[in-house]
Amino acid sequence: MLFLLLAANQSNIFRIKMNGDASSSSSASMMNQNLETFDPELFAVVRAEKKRQASGLEMIASENFTSRAVLQCLGSCLHNKYSEGQPGQRYYGGNEHVDAMERLCQSRCLSAFGLDPECWGVNVQAYSGSPANLAVYTALVEPHGRIMGLDLPDGGHLSHGFQTPRKKISATSLFFESMPYKVDPSTGLIDYDEMERLASLFRPKVIVAGVSCYSRHLDYARFRRACDAAGGALLMADMAHVAGLVAAG
Ligand SMILES: Cc1ncc(COP(=O)(O)O)c(C=O)c1O
């Protein structure tokens, strides 16, 4: 929504320039205006949201209060730049500083997780966890290939292939065929035996070991066994919620 509003404003600026209705100095001053002056209506919405965030409480584990420094990066001139591709291999020119930033981010990530750059690569381009998961499936699984993840009502995440009997809710169940594994309702623990049995029948290409709402450690060895039972599925760890703990050792 914010994007659409800002895009509309940008095209107005463009029209004003094209029509010659505004001098270059007045369009320059428009470009330098604060949001409060440029679009008071939108500014009021942003201010209301800031107040809501300060005074309300939603206990959503994957939301966060971004620091001022991060907000400054997001609102900087970096926002203006196209940078498809990888550092040093972009589709557009003018990416030397974006390349430097992305390489810095990758090397900081490797050192935060204590990883050997000879063995590990880092992709820092996804906006957040859901598009990151879609990117992983797209890279590893052919269209309509099979994935398995913990069912959403059992503590899994939408992006692990969630669908209901009537509707494919997540794009990850629309573009890939998904089968859920579940918790044992009597213990609340992942039913690893059943997961392995289902994996041997469904033969997914990827099994996702990852949770949004599950209070125990995952048994990665059992996941590996289920992957082997599927005939050599890839094991994907979606560690969205525990990444900080992993980095901290
Ligand atoms: C395990 C897991 N993976 C992926 C995501 C998606 O992250 P985002 O909502 O930031 O795209 C979440 C969100 O809570 C999650 O719990």
mmCIF file of C-alpha atoms and ligand atoms in Angstrom:
data_model
loop_
_atom_site.group_PDB
_atom_site.id
_atom_site.type_symbol
_atom_site.label_atom_id
_atom_site.label_comp_id
_atom_site.label_asym_id
_atom_site.label_seq_id
_atom_site.Cartn_x
_atom_site.Cartn_y
_atom_site.Cartn_z
ATOM 1 C CA MET A 1 0.000 0.000 0.000
ATOM 2 C CA LEU A 2 2.751 2.378 0.952
ATOM 3 C CA PHE A 3 4.520 1.525 -2.275
ATOM 4 C CA LEU A 4 1.458 2.348 -4.359
ATOM 5 C CA LEU A 5 0.967 5.680 -2.662
ATOM 6 C CA LEU A 6 4.553 6.684 -3.116
ATOM 7 C CA ALA A 7 4.583 5.463 -6.717
ATOM 8 C CA ALA A 8 1.519 7.605 -7.415
ATOM 9 C CA ASN A 9 3.284 10.587 -5.975
ATOM 10 C CA GLN A 10 6.377 9.910 -8.035
ATOM 11 C CA SER A 11 4.368 9.778 -11.243
ATOM 12 C CA ASN A 12 2.779 13.110 -10.301
ATOM 13 C CA ILE A 13 6.224 14.573 -10.018
ATOM 14 C CA PHE A 14 7.038 13.147 -13.433
ATOM 15 C CA ARG A 15 3.868 14.619 -14.948
ATOM 16 C CA ILE A 16 4.570 18.030 -13.499
ATOM 17 C CA LYS A 17 8.007 17.920 -15.065
ATOM 18 C CA MET A 18 6.706 16.736 -18.436
ATOM 19 C CA ASN A 19 4.048 19.449 -18.576
ATOM 20 C CA GLY A 20 6.544 22.095 -17.700
ATOM 21 C CA ASP A 21 4.186 23.301 -14.985
ATOM 22 C CA ALA A 22 6.921 23.527 -12.464
ATOM 23 C CA SER A 23 10.369 25.026 -12.605
ATOM 24 C CA SER A 24 13.306 22.722 -11.969
ATOM 25 C CA SER A 25 13.929 24.534 -8.693
ATOM 26 C CA SER A 26 10.400 23.899 -7.465
ATOM 27 C CA SER A 27 10.568 20.206 -8.401
ATOM 28 C CA ALA A 28 13.945 19.995 -6.645
ATOM 29 C CA SER A 29 12.400 21.509 -3.535
ATOM 30 C CA MET A 30 9.520 19.044 -3.798
ATOM 31 C CA MET A 31 12.028 16.174 -3.912
ATOM 32 C CA ASN A 32 13.601 17.481 -0.722
ATOM 33 C CA GLN A 33 10.428 17.906 1.263
ATOM 34 C CA ASN A 34 9.802 15.902 4.401
ATOM 35 C CA LEU A 35 6.922 13.464 4.271
ATOM 36 C CA GLU A 36 5.057 15.589 6.817
ATOM 37 C CA THR A 37 4.927 18.497 4.341
ATOM 38 C CA PHE A 38 4.814 16.498 1.118
ATOM 39 C CA ASP A 39 1.958 14.171 2.071
ATOM 40 C CA PRO A 40 0.392 15.091 5.440
ATOM 41 C CA GLU A 41 -2.338 12.466 5.027
ATOM 42 C CA LEU A 42 0.135 9.640 4.660
ATOM 43 C CA PHE A 43 2.346 11.127 7.381
ATOM 44 C CA ALA A 44 -0.596 11.003 9.785
ATOM 45 C CA VAL A 45 -1.016 7.277 9.059
ATOM 46 C CA VAL A 46 2.681 6.622 9.725
ATOM 47 C CA ARG A 47 2.507 8.610 12.957
ATOM 48 C CA ALA A 48 -0.598 6.715 14.067
ATOM 49 C CA GLU A 49 1.175 3.409 13.391
ATOM 50 C CA LYS A 50 4.207 4.548 15.396
ATOM 51 C CA LYS A 51 1.951 5.394 18.318
ATOM 52 C CA ARG A 52 0.148 2.060 17.989
ATOM 53 C CA GLN A 53 3.468 0.201 18.057
ATOM 54 C CA ALA A 54 4.580 2.074 21.171
ATOM 55 C CA SER A 55 1.360 1.568 23.080
ATOM 56 C CA GLY A 56 0.055 -1.796 21.833
ATOM 57 C CA LEU A 57 1.192 -5.362 22.356
ATOM 58 C CA GLU A 58 1.003 -8.154 19.821
ATOM 59 C CA MET A 59 3.000 -11.180 20.835
ATOM 60 C CA ILE A 60 4.149 -12.207 17.353
ATOM 61 C CA ALA A 61 7.501 -13.952 17.619
ATOM 62 C CA SER A 62 8.753 -12.986 14.169
ATOM 63 C CA GLU A 63 7.960 -9.267 14.426
ATOM 64 C CA ASN A 64 10.635 -6.958 15.708
ATOM 65 C CA PHE A 65 11.420 -3.354 16.584
ATOM 66 C CA THR A 66 13.981 -2.331 14.011
ATOM 67 C CA SER A 67 16.789 -0.107 15.221
ATOM 68 C CA ARG A 68 17.207 3.485 14.056
ATOM 69 C CA ALA A 69 20.370 2.457 12.169
ATOM 70 C CA VAL A 70 18.479 -0.194 10.183
ATOM 71 C CA LEU A 71 15.656 2.234 9.441
ATOM 72 C CA GLN A 72 18.249 4.732 8.217
ATOM 73 C CA CYS A 73 19.654 2.141 5.791
ATOM 74 C CA LEU A 74 16.188 1.240 4.523
ATOM 75 C CA GLY A 75 15.314 4.881 3.964
ATOM 76 C CA SER A 76 18.625 5.747 2.302
ATOM 77 C CA CYS A 77 19.658 6.307 -1.338
ATOM 78 C CA LEU A 78 20.300 2.534 -1.554
ATOM 79 C CA HIS A 79 16.552 2.270 -2.046
ATOM 80 C CA ASN A 80 16.852 3.893 -5.481
ATOM 81 C CA LYS A 81 19.042 1.250 -7.050
ATOM 82 C CA TYR A 82 18.285 -1.810 -9.167
ATOM 83 C CA SER A 83 20.685 -4.596 -8.287
ATOM 84 C CA GLU A 84 19.464 -7.868 -9.794
ATOM 85 C CA GLY A 85 22.091 -10.572 -9.957
ATOM 86 C CA GLN A 86 25.060 -11.254 -7.737
ATOM 87 C CA PRO A 87 27.892 -8.917 -6.667
ATOM 88 C CA GLY A 88 30.149 -8.385 -9.662
ATOM 89 C CA GLN A 89 27.545 -9.954 -11.986
ATOM 90 C CA ARG A 90 24.640 -7.501 -12.156
ATOM 91 C CA TYR A 91 22.176 -6.811 -14.936
ATOM 92 C CA TYR A 92 22.541 -3.029 -14.494
ATOM 93 C CA GLY A 93 25.483 -0.701 -14.139
ATOM 94 C CA GLY A 94 26.299 1.497 -11.172
ATOM 95 C CA ASN A 95 26.344 -1.247 -8.573
ATOM 96 C CA GLU A 96 29.857 -0.864 -7.194
ATOM 97 C CA HIS A 97 28.685 0.383 -3.801
ATOM 98 C CA VAL A 98 25.744 -2.008 -3.623
ATOM 99 C CA ASP A 99 28.218 -4.819 -4.405
ATOM 100 C CA ALA A 100 30.468 -3.653 -1.565
ATOM 101 C CA MET A 101 27.502 -3.559 0.785
ATOM 102 C CA GLU A 102 26.267 -7.014 -0.197
ATOM 103 C CA ARG A 103 29.742 -8.558 0.126
ATOM 104 C CA LEU A 104 30.131 -6.934 3.550
ATOM 105 C CA CYS A 105 26.788 -8.350 4.597
ATOM 106 C CA GLN A 106 27.730 -11.841 3.348
ATOM 107 C CA SER A 107 31.079 -11.861 5.145
ATOM 108 C CA ARG A 108 29.499 -10.600 8.371
ATOM 109 C CA CYS A 109 26.924 -13.351 8.118
ATOM 110 C CA LEU A 110 29.590 -16.033 7.663
ATOM 111 C CA SER A 111 31.510 -14.775 10.673
ATOM 112 C CA ALA A 112 28.343 -14.421 12.813
ATOM 113 C CA PHE A 113 27.649 -18.131 12.247
ATOM 114 C CA GLY A 114 31.337 -19.148 12.352
ATOM 115 C CA LEU A 115 31.178 -20.617 8.842
ATOM 116 C CA ASP A 116 34.043 -21.432 6.507
ATOM 117 C CA PRO A 117 33.638 -19.445 3.252
ATOM 118 C CA GLU A 118 35.259 -22.368 1.418
ATOM 119 C CA CYS A 119 32.275 -24.554 2.351
ATOM 120 C CA TRP A 120 29.395 -22.121 2.744
ATOM 121 C CA GLY A 121 27.702 -19.522 0.599
ATOM 122 C CA VAL A 122 25.338 -16.830 1.813
ATOM 123 C CA ASN A 123 22.397 -15.287 0.027
ATOM 124 C CA VAL A 124 21.263 -12.121 1.775
ATOM 125 C CA GLN A 125 18.864 -10.923 -0.895
ATOM 126 C CA ALA A 126 15.511 -12.242 0.312
ATOM 127 C CA TYR A 127 13.259 -9.651 1.907
ATOM 128 C CA SER A 128 12.287 -12.028 4.693
ATOM 129 C CA GLY A 129 11.705 -15.674 5.553
ATOM 130 C CA SER A 130 8.743 -16.423 3.270
ATOM 131 C CA PRO A 131 10.340 -15.234 0.014
ATOM 132 C CA ALA A 132 13.582 -16.903 1.159
ATOM 133 C CA ASN A 133 11.758 -20.231 1.437
ATOM 134 C CA LEU A 134 10.117 -19.773 -1.954
ATOM 135 C CA ALA A 135 13.559 -19.019 -3.417
ATOM 136 C CA VAL A 136 14.989 -22.223 -1.899
ATOM 137 C CA TYR A 137 12.212 -24.417 -3.300
ATOM 138 C CA THR A 138 12.471 -22.707 -6.672
ATOM 139 C CA ALA A 139 16.200 -23.408 -6.739
ATOM 140 C CA LEU A 140 16.014 -27.023 -5.559
ATOM 141 C CA VAL A 141 12.650 -28.423 -6.629
ATOM 142 C CA GLU A 142 11.205 -28.467 -10.134
ATOM 143 C CA PRO A 143 7.732 -26.830 -10.643
ATOM 144 C CA HIS A 144 5.158 -29.072 -8.955
ATOM 145 C CA GLY A 145 7.917 -31.088 -7.368
ATOM 146 C CA ARG A 146 7.226 -32.348 -3.856
ATOM 147 C CA ILE A 147 7.985 -30.801 -0.490
ATOM 148 C CA MET A 148 7.134 -31.821 3.074
ATOM 149 C CA GLY A 149 6.839 -29.510 6.045
ATOM 150 C CA LEU A 150 5.219 -29.447 9.477
ATOM 151 C CA ASP A 151 1.514 -28.628 9.091
ATOM 152 C CA LEU A 152 0.556 -25.051 10.021
ATOM 153 C CA PRO A 153 -1.947 -26.032 12.759
ATOM 154 C CA ASP A 154 0.762 -28.274 14.254
ATOM 155 C CA GLY A 155 3.265 -25.409 14.593
ATOM 156 C CA GLY A 156 4.687 -25.157 11.084
ATOM 157 C CA HIS A 157 4.726 -22.107 8.841
ATOM 158 C CA LEU A 158 2.564 -21.074 5.879
ATOM 159 C CA SER A 159 5.594 -21.105 3.614
ATOM 160 C CA HIS A 160 6.222 -24.817 4.293
ATOM 161 C CA GLY A 161 3.512 -25.739 1.780
ATOM 162 C CA PHE A 162 0.352 -24.973 3.730
ATOM 163 C CA GLN A 163 -3.012 -25.820 2.194
ATOM 164 C CA THR A 164 -6.419 -26.769 3.535
ATOM 165 C CA PRO A 165 -8.554 -29.577 2.091
ATOM 166 C CA ARG A 166 -10.306 -26.947 -0.051
ATOM 167 C CA LYS A 167 -7.727 -24.291 -0.772
ATOM 168 C CA LYS A 168 -4.047 -23.889 -1.540
ATOM 169 C CA ILE A 169 -3.340 -21.108 0.914
ATOM 170 C CA SER A 170 0.361 -20.491 0.384
ATOM 171 C CA ALA A 171 2.065 -20.024 -2.985
ATOM 172 C CA THR A 172 4.383 -22.784 -1.749
ATOM 173 C CA SER A 173 1.477 -25.228 -2.083
ATOM 174 C CA LEU A 174 0.332 -23.712 -5.369
ATOM 175 C CA PHE A 175 3.635 -24.035 -7.202
ATOM 176 C CA PHE A 176 4.826 -27.182 -5.406
ATOM 177 C CA GLU A 177 2.989 -30.293 -4.268
ATOM 178 C CA SER A 178 3.092 -30.446 -0.498
ATOM 179 C CA MET A 179 2.350 -33.073 2.095
ATOM 180 C CA PRO A 180 2.412 -32.152 5.769
ATOM 181 C CA TYR A 181 3.876 -34.122 8.641
ATOM 182 C CA LYS A 182 2.235 -33.612 12.019
ATOM 183 C CA VAL A 183 2.618 -33.709 15.785
ATOM 184 C CA ASP A 184 1.239 -36.600 17.805
ATOM 185 C CA PRO A 185 -1.851 -35.000 19.428
ATOM 186 C CA SER A 186 -1.352 -37.018 22.619
ATOM 187 C CA THR A 187 2.189 -35.668 23.248
ATOM 188 C CA GLY A 188 2.357 -32.507 21.143
ATOM 189 C CA LEU A 189 5.683 -33.785 19.768
ATOM 190 C CA ILE A 190 6.515 -34.267 16.105
ATOM 191 C CA ASP A 191 5.568 -37.793 15.098
ATOM 192 C CA TYR A 192 8.910 -38.720 13.525
ATOM 193 C CA ASP A 193 7.914 -42.323 12.783
ATOM 194 C CA GLU A 194 4.871 -41.185 10.839
ATOM 195 C CA MET A 195 6.907 -38.478 9.101
ATOM 196 C CA GLU A 196 9.382 -41.126 7.934
ATOM 197 C CA ARG A 197 6.579 -43.419 6.771
ATOM 198 C CA LEU A 198 4.902 -40.600 4.823
ATOM 199 C CA ALA A 199 8.237 -39.526 3.350
ATOM 200 C CA SER A 200 8.883 -43.053 2.068
ATOM 201 C CA LEU A 201 5.504 -42.992 0.287
ATOM 202 C CA PHE A 202 5.385 -39.365 -0.905
ATOM 203 C CA ARG A 203 9.091 -39.234 -1.837
ATOM 204 C CA PRO A 204 9.507 -35.455 -1.522
ATOM 205 C CA LYS A 205 12.506 -33.704 -2.986
ATOM 206 C CA VAL A 206 12.844 -31.502 0.114
ATOM 207 C CA ILE A 207 11.844 -32.002 3.746
ATOM 208 C CA VAL A 208 11.691 -28.816 5.791
ATOM 209 C CA ALA A 209 12.891 -29.015 9.376
ATOM 210 C CA GLY A 210 11.569 -25.773 10.751
ATOM 211 C CA VAL A 211 8.886 -24.510 13.093
ATOM 212 C CA SER A 212 7.005 -21.359 13.991
ATOM 213 C CA CYS A 213 5.338 -22.636 17.097
ATOM 214 C CA TYR A 214 7.010 -25.650 18.736
ATOM 215 C CA SER A 215 8.737 -25.607 22.069
ATOM 216 C CA ARG A 216 11.211 -28.499 21.685
ATOM 217 C CA HIS A 217 14.515 -29.049 19.939
ATOM 218 C CA LEU A 218 14.281 -30.643 16.520
ATOM 219 C CA ASP A 219 15.801 -34.075 16.052
ATOM 220 C CA TYR A 220 17.803 -33.399 12.905
ATOM 221 C CA ALA A 221 19.109 -36.985 12.769
ATOM 222 C CA ARG A 222 15.517 -38.227 12.533
ATOM 223 C CA PHE A 223 14.876 -35.717 9.764
ATOM 224 C CA ARG A 224 17.909 -37.027 7.892
ATOM 225 C CA ARG A 225 16.572 -40.559 8.235
ATOM 226 C CA ALA A 226 13.216 -39.487 6.798
ATOM 227 C CA CYS A 227 15.063 -37.849 3.869
ATOM 228 C CA ASP A 228 16.936 -41.102 3.262
ATOM 229 C CA ALA A 229 13.653 -43.046 3.462
ATOM 230 C CA ALA A 230 12.317 -40.725 0.741
ATOM 231 C CA GLY A 231 15.138 -41.928 -1.501
ATOM 232 C CA GLY A 232 17.569 -39.092 -0.850
ATOM 233 C CA ALA A 233 15.499 -35.968 -0.213
ATOM 234 C CA LEU A 234 17.295 -32.748 0.646
ATOM 235 C CA LEU A 235 17.002 -31.611 4.259
ATOM 236 C CA MET A 236 16.270 -27.919 4.562
ATOM 237 C CA ALA A 237 16.600 -26.232 7.954
ATOM 238 C CA ASP A 238 14.352 -23.194 8.279
ATOM 239 C CA MET A 239 15.877 -21.764 11.427
ATOM 240 C CA ALA A 240 14.002 -18.461 11.273
ATOM 241 C CA HIS A 241 13.185 -18.445 14.963
ATOM 242 C CA VAL A 242 16.412 -19.872 16.346
ATOM 243 C CA ALA A 243 18.971 -18.259 14.039
ATOM 244 C CA GLY A 244 20.044 -15.825 16.765
ATOM 245 C CA LEU A 245 20.549 -18.661 19.245
ATOM 246 C CA VAL A 246 22.559 -20.627 16.665
ATOM 247 C CA ALA A 247 24.757 -17.599 15.947
ATOM 248 C CA ALA A 248 25.293 -17.076 19.672
ATOM 249 C CA GLY A 249 26.381 -20.728 20.025
HETATM 250 C C1 LIG B 1 9.761 -20.897 10.601
HETATM 251 C C2 LIG B 1 9.413 -19.662 9.819
HETATM 252 N N1 LIG B 1 9.864 -19.538 8.553
HETATM 253 C C3 LIG B 1 9.578 -18.454 7.812
HETATM 254 C C4 LIG B 1 8.838 -17.417 8.327
HETATM 255 C C5 LIG B 1 8.511 -16.258 7.439
HETATM 256 O O1 LIG B 1 9.130 -15.120 7.824
HETATM 257 P P1 LIG B 1 8.561 -13.699 7.318
HETATM 258 O O2 LIG B 1 7.183 -13.575 7.872
HETATM 259 O O3 LIG B 1 9.523 -12.746 7.908
HETATM 260 O O4 LIG B 1 8.582 -13.716 5.831
HETATM 261 C C6 LIG B 1 8.371 -17.480 9.646
HETATM 262 C C7 LIG B 1 7.600 -16.380 10.225
HETATM 263 O O5 LIG B 1 7.249 -16.369 11.347
HETATM 264 C C8 LIG B 1 8.646 -18.640 10.391
HETATM 265 O O6 LIG B 1 8.167 -18.795 11.630
#
